[in-house]
Amino acid sequence: MEIQNMKTVEAIIRLERVGDVRKALAKKGFTSMTLFQVTGRGEQKEARLDLAVGSEVVFDLFARAYIVMAVEDDKVQEVTEIIAQTAKTGSKGDGLILVRPVEKLVRIRTGEETP
């Protein structure tokens, strides 16, 4: 594995899209990932819930999935397209994808380290 040719792909998506995204990635051979459940807010409006007359609860943080993948440089475009196409609903709050360089990788089991 050449570290110089790797990036991390990080995606924040709607929880209800995680299953479809994982299936679409696996279908193309991308099965390694770390998945977190997080809360956050982007451009979408807060949700308001009327509990009773005169009582209102405002939700301004929403549950999302945070996916992190180490991907070879030449596969980044394919991975980001799969995630974007599969996670998209067309509404605010669909999420975002970040791509970052990998500076160093250490395999814990073997101690193998790449510069």
mmCIF file of C-alpha atoms in Angstrom, residues 5-98:
data_model
loop_
_atom_site.group_PDB
_atom_site.id
_atom_site.type_symbol
_atom_site.label_atom_id
_atom_site.label_comp_id
_atom_site.label_asym_id
_atom_site.label_seq_id
_atom_site.Cartn_x
_atom_site.Cartn_y
_atom_site.Cartn_z
ATOM 1 C CA ASN A 5 -1.297 7.475 -3.222
ATOM 2 C CA MET A 6 -3.936 7.490 -0.489
ATOM 3 C CA LYS A 7 -6.612 9.872 0.706
ATOM 4 C CA THR A 8 -9.258 9.706 3.384
ATOM 5 C CA VAL A 9 -12.801 10.149 2.157
ATOM 6 C CA GLU A 10 -15.099 11.399 4.896
ATOM 7 C CA ALA A 11 -18.828 11.682 4.359
ATOM 8 C CA ILE A 12 -21.542 13.061 6.604
ATOM 9 C CA ILE A 13 -24.894 11.725 5.399
ATOM 10 C CA ARG A 14 -28.453 11.108 6.558
ATOM 11 C CA LEU A 15 -28.771 8.043 8.793
ATOM 12 C CA GLU A 16 -31.520 6.601 6.629
ATOM 13 C CA ARG A 17 -29.164 6.533 3.605
ATOM 14 C CA VAL A 18 -26.344 4.554 5.298
ATOM 15 C CA GLY A 19 -27.592 1.109 4.280
ATOM 16 C CA ASP A 20 -27.950 2.067 0.626
ATOM 17 C CA VAL A 21 -24.555 3.796 0.582
ATOM 18 C CA ARG A 22 -22.827 0.771 2.159
ATOM 19 C CA LYS A 23 -24.467 -1.591 -0.341
ATOM 20 C CA ALA A 24 -23.517 0.603 -3.310
ATOM 21 C CA LEU A 25 -19.900 0.854 -2.117
ATOM 22 C CA ALA A 26 -19.678 -2.891 -1.414
ATOM 23 C CA LYS A 27 -21.047 -3.682 -4.875
ATOM 24 C CA LYS A 28 -17.966 -1.917 -6.299
ATOM 25 C CA GLY A 29 -15.576 -3.585 -3.835
ATOM 26 C CA PHE A 30 -15.276 -0.801 -1.240
ATOM 27 C CA THR A 31 -16.036 -2.525 2.053
ATOM 28 C CA SER A 32 -13.494 -1.025 4.488
ATOM 29 C CA MET A 33 -14.839 1.921 6.443
ATOM 30 C CA THR A 34 -15.377 3.325 9.887
ATOM 31 C CA LEU A 35 -18.887 4.485 10.701
ATOM 32 C CA PHE A 36 -19.938 6.864 13.484
ATOM 33 C CA GLN A 37 -23.329 8.190 14.501
ATOM 34 C CA VAL A 38 -22.991 11.936 15.066
ATOM 35 C CA THR A 39 -25.155 15.012 15.514
ATOM 36 C CA GLY A 40 -24.690 18.264 13.713
ATOM 37 C CA ARG A 41 -26.180 20.957 11.589
ATOM 38 C CA GLY A 42 -25.572 22.380 8.159
ATOM 39 C CA GLU A 43 -27.774 24.740 6.185
ATOM 40 C CA GLN A 44 -31.110 23.077 6.928
ATOM 41 C CA LYS A 45 -33.604 24.846 9.148
ATOM 42 C CA GLU A 46 -34.217 23.720 12.681
ATOM 43 C CA ALA A 47 -37.158 21.421 13.255
ATOM 44 C CA ARG A 48 -39.946 22.647 15.482
ATOM 45 C CA LEU A 49 -42.242 20.369 17.406
ATOM 46 C CA ASP A 50 -45.382 21.625 19.145
ATOM 47 C CA LEU A 51 -45.854 19.551 22.275
ATOM 48 C CA ALA A 52 -48.864 21.431 23.594
ATOM 49 C CA VAL A 53 -50.512 24.771 23.189
ATOM 50 C CA GLY A 54 -47.899 27.386 23.987
ATOM 51 C CA SER A 55 -45.057 24.857 24.241
ATOM 52 C CA GLU A 56 -42.537 24.337 21.477
ATOM 53 C CA VAL A 57 -39.305 22.338 21.238
ATOM 54 C CA VAL A 58 -36.653 23.340 18.702
ATOM 55 C CA PHE A 59 -34.209 20.773 17.348
ATOM 56 C CA ASP A 60 -31.187 22.371 15.721
ATOM 57 C CA LEU A 61 -28.845 19.372 15.707
ATOM 58 C CA PHE A 62 -29.686 16.341 13.625
ATOM 59 C CA ALA A 63 -28.539 12.713 13.752
ATOM 60 C CA ARG A 64 -26.205 11.869 10.884
ATOM 61 C CA ALA A 65 -23.769 9.139 9.878
ATOM 62 C CA TYR A 66 -20.068 9.953 9.553
ATOM 63 C CA ILE A 67 -18.206 7.569 7.255
ATOM 64 C CA VAL A 68 -14.404 7.505 7.064
ATOM 65 C CA MET A 69 -12.560 5.501 4.412
ATOM 66 C CA ALA A 70 -8.902 5.227 3.404
ATOM 67 C CA VAL A 71 -8.942 5.120 -0.387
ATOM 68 C CA GLU A 72 -6.251 4.828 -3.043
ATOM 69 C CA ASP A 73 -5.870 8.079 -4.954
ATOM 70 C CA ASP A 74 -7.096 6.653 -8.246
ATOM 71 C CA LYS A 75 -10.330 5.406 -6.594
ATOM 72 C CA VAL A 76 -11.304 8.636 -4.820
ATOM 73 C CA GLN A 77 -13.476 9.963 -7.654
ATOM 74 C CA GLU A 78 -15.373 6.676 -7.917
ATOM 75 C CA VAL A 79 -15.971 6.490 -4.152
ATOM 76 C CA THR A 80 -17.139 10.106 -3.880
ATOM 77 C CA GLU A 81 -19.510 9.656 -6.839
ATOM 78 C CA ILE A 82 -21.016 6.500 -5.338
ATOM 79 C CA ILE A 83 -21.579 8.218 -1.991
ATOM 80 C CA ALA A 84 -22.960 11.425 -3.519
ATOM 81 C CA GLN A 85 -25.342 9.659 -5.900
ATOM 82 C CA THR A 86 -26.596 7.177 -3.314
ATOM 83 C CA ALA A 87 -26.945 9.590 -0.378
ATOM 84 C CA LYS A 88 -28.682 12.341 -2.355
ATOM 85 C CA THR A 89 -32.338 13.087 -1.640
ATOM 86 C CA GLY A 90 -32.291 16.572 -3.143
ATOM 87 C CA SER A 91 -33.102 18.283 0.160
ATOM 88 C CA LYS A 92 -31.005 20.461 2.427
ATOM 89 C CA GLY A 93 -29.259 18.254 4.958
ATOM 90 C CA ASP A 94 -28.142 15.574 2.482
ATOM 91 C CA GLY A 95 -24.608 16.006 3.806
ATOM 92 C CA LEU A 96 -21.126 16.576 2.474
ATOM 93 C CA ILE A 97 -17.973 14.728 1.454
ATOM 94 C CA LEU A 98 -14.437 15.714 2.451
#
